[in-house]
GROMACS .gro file of C-alpha atoms in nm:
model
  168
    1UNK     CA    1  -4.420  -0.940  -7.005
    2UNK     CA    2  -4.181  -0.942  -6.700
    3UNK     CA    3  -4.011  -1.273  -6.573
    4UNK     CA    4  -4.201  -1.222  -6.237
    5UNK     CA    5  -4.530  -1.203  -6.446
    6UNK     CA    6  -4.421  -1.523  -6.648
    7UNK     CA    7  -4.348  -1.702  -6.275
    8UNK     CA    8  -4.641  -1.569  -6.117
    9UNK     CA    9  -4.882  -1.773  -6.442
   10UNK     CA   10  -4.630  -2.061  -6.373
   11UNK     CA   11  -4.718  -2.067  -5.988
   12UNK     CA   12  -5.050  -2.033  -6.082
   13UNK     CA   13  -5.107  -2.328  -6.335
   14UNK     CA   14  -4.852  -2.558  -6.109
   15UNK     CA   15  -5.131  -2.518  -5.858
   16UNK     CA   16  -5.444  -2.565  -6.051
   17UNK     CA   17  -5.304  -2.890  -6.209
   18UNK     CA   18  -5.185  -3.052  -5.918
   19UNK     CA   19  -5.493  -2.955  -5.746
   20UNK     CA   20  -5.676  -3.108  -6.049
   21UNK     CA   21  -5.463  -3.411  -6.058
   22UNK     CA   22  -5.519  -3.479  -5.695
   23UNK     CA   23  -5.896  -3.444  -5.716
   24UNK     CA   24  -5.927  -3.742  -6.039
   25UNK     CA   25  -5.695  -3.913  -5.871
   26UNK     CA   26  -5.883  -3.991  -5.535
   27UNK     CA   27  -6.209  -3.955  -5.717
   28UNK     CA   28  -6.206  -4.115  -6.024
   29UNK     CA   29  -5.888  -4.394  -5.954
   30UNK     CA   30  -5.839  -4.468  -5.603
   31UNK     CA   31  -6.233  -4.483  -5.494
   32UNK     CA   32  -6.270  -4.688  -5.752
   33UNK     CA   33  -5.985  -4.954  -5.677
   34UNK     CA   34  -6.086  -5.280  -5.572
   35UNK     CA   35  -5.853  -5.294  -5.287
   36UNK     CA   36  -5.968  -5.111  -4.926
   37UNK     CA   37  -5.607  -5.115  -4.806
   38UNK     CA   38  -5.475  -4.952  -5.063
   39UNK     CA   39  -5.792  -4.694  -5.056
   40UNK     CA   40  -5.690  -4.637  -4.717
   41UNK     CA   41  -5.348  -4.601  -4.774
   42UNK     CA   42  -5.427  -4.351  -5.052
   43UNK     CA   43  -5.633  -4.158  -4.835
   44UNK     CA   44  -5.382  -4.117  -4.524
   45UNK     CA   45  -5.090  -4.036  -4.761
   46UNK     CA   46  -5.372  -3.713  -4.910
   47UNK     CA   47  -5.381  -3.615  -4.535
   48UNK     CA   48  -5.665  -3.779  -4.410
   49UNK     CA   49  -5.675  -3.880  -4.070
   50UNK     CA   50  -5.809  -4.247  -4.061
   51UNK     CA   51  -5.821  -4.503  -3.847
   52UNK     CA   52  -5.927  -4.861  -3.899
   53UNK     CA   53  -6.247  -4.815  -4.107
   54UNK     CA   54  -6.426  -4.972  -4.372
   55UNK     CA   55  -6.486  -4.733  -4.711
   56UNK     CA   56  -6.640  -4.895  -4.975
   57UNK     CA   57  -6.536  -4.844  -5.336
   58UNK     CA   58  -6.744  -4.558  -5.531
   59UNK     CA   59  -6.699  -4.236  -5.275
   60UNK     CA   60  -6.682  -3.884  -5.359
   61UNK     CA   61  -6.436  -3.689  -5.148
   62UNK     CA   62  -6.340  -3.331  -5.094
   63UNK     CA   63  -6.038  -3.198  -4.950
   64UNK     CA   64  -5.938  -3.582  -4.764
   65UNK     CA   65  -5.675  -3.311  -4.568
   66UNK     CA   66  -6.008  -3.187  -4.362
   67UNK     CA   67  -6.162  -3.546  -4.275
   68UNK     CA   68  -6.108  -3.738  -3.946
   69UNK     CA   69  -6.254  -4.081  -3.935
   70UNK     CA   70  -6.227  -4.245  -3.602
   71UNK     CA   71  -6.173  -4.665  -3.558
   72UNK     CA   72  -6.468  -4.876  -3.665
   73UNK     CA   73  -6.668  -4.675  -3.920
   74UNK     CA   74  -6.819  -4.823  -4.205
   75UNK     CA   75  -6.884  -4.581  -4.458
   76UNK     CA   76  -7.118  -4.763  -4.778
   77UNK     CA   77  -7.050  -4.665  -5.165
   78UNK     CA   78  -7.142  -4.358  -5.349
   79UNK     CA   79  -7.107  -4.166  -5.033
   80UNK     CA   80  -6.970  -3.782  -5.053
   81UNK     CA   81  -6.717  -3.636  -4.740
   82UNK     CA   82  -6.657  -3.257  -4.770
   83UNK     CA   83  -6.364  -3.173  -4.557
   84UNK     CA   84  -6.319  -2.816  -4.692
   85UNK     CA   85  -6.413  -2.706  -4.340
   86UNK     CA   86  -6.392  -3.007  -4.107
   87UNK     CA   87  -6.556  -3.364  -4.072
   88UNK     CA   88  -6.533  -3.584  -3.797
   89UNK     CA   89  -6.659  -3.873  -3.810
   90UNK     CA   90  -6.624  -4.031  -3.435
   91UNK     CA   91  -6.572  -4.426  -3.337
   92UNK     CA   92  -6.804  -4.718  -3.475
   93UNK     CA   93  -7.060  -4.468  -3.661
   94UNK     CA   94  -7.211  -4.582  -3.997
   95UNK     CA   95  -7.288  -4.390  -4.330
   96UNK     CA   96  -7.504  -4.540  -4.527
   97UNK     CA   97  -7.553  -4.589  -4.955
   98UNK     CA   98  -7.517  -4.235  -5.155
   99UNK     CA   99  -7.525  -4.003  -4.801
  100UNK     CA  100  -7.390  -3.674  -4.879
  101UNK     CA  101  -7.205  -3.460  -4.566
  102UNK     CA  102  -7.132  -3.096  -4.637
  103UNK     CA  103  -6.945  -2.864  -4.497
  104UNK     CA  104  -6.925  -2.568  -4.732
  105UNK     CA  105  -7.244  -2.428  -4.971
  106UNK     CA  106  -7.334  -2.106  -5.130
  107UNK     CA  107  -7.533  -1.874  -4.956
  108UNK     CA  108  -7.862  -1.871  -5.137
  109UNK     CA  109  -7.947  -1.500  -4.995
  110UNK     CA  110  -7.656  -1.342  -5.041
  111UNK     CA  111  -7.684  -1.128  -5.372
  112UNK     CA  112  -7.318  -1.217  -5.497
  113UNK     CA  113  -7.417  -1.626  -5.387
  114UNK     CA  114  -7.115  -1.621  -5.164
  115UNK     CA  115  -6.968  -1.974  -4.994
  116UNK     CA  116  -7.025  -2.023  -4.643
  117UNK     CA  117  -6.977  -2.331  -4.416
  118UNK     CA  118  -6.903  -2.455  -4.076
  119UNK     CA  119  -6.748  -2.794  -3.982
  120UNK     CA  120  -6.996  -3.113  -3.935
  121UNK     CA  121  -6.964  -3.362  -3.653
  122UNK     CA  122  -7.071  -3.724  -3.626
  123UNK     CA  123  -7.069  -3.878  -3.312
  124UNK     CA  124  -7.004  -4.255  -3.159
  125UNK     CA  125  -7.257  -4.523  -3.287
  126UNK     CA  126  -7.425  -4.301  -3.498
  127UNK     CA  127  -7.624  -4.482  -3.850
  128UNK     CA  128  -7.668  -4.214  -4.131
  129UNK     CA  129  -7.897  -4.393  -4.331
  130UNK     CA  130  -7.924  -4.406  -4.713
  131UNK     CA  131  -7.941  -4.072  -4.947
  132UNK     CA  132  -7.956  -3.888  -4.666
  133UNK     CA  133  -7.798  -3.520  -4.638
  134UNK     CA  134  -7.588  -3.353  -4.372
  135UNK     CA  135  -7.609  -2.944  -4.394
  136UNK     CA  136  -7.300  -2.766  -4.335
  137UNK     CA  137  -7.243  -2.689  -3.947
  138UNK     CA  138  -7.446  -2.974  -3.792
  139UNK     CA  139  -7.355  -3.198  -3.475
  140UNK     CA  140  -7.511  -3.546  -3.482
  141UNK     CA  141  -7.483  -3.651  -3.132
  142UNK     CA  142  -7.390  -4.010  -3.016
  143UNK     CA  143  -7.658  -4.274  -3.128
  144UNK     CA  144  -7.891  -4.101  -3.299
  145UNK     CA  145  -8.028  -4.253  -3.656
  146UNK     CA  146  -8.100  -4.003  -3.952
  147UNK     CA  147  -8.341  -4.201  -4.154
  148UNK     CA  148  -8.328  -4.238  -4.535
  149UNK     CA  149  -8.399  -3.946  -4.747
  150UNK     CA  150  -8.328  -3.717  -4.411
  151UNK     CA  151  -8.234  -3.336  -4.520
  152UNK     CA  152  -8.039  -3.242  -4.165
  153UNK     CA  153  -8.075  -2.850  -4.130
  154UNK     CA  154  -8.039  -2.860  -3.723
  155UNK     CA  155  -7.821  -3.008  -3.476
  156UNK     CA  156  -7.946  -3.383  -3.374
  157UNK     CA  157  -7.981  -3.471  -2.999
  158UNK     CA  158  -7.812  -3.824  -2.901
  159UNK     CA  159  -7.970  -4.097  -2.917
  160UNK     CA  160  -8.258  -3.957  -3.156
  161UNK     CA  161  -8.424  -4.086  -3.423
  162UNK     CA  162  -8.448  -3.810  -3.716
  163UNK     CA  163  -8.649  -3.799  -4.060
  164UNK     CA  164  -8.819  -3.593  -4.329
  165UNK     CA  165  -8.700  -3.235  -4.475
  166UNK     CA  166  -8.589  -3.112  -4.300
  167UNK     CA  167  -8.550  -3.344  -4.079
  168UNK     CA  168  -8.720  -3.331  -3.681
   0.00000   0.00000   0.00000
């Protein structure tokens, strides 16, 4: 075994663990910390763009580097961001108890069950409501309420009310 084969596995696991770290740390520690400063402050230094918002304790996020939360959200506990491929989440909107936002899934018909995504968009004044689900690719436009239990497999027109699965 060559010394560029040794560096190459050294690369390699360097990555993996500080990935690993940085995923228990902002999952397991900081989202748990009883402090929302300091969760905030945790979050910017990952590369999260945040502005004044409210997170509570308990949230599940992915990739914090993809996520931009605008001033005056309130986002509840148990709540899970994906920012593998984008999330904005605009001025004053609210995400309710245990709401899960995708951006990245596996495609269910593709015979190797491949990942595919697109980035998700919530805008101004919006209220996700509780345990509901945002689909990968989805615009929620300004105002509109996604009731609890929503599945949200197409784009929501402002100021609309949406429920059911899928939601209409």
């Amino acid at each position: 075994m060559g010394i560029r084969s040794v560096l190459r596995k050294m690369k390699r696991f360097y990555h993996i663990w500080k990935n690993s770290f940085k995923w228990c740390f902002t999952n397991m520690c900081l989202s748990n910390f009883p402090s929302k400063h300091f969760r905030n402050w945790g979050l910017r230094v990952q590369g999260m763009k945040l502005g004044d918002a409210r997170i509570y304790d308990g949230f599940h996020i992915r990739q914090p580097e993809g996520i931009t939360i605008e001033n005056g959200v309130s986002i509840g506990p148990k709540v899970l961001l994906d920012g593998r491929k984008g999330l904005i989440i605009k001025r004053n909107a609210v995400i309710g108890y245990g709401a899960i936002i995708w951006t990245l899934n596996h495609d269910y018909n593709d015979l190797h069950f491949c990942l595919k995504g697109a980035p998700v968009e919530i805008g101004e004044y919006c209220w996700i409501c509780s345990h509901s689900i945002i689909l990968p690719g989805i615009k929620v436009g300004k105002g509109a309420v996604v009731a609890s239990g929503a599945i949200v497999t197409k784009d929501v027109p402002p100021y609309a009310v949406v429920a059911g699965i899928p939601a209409r």
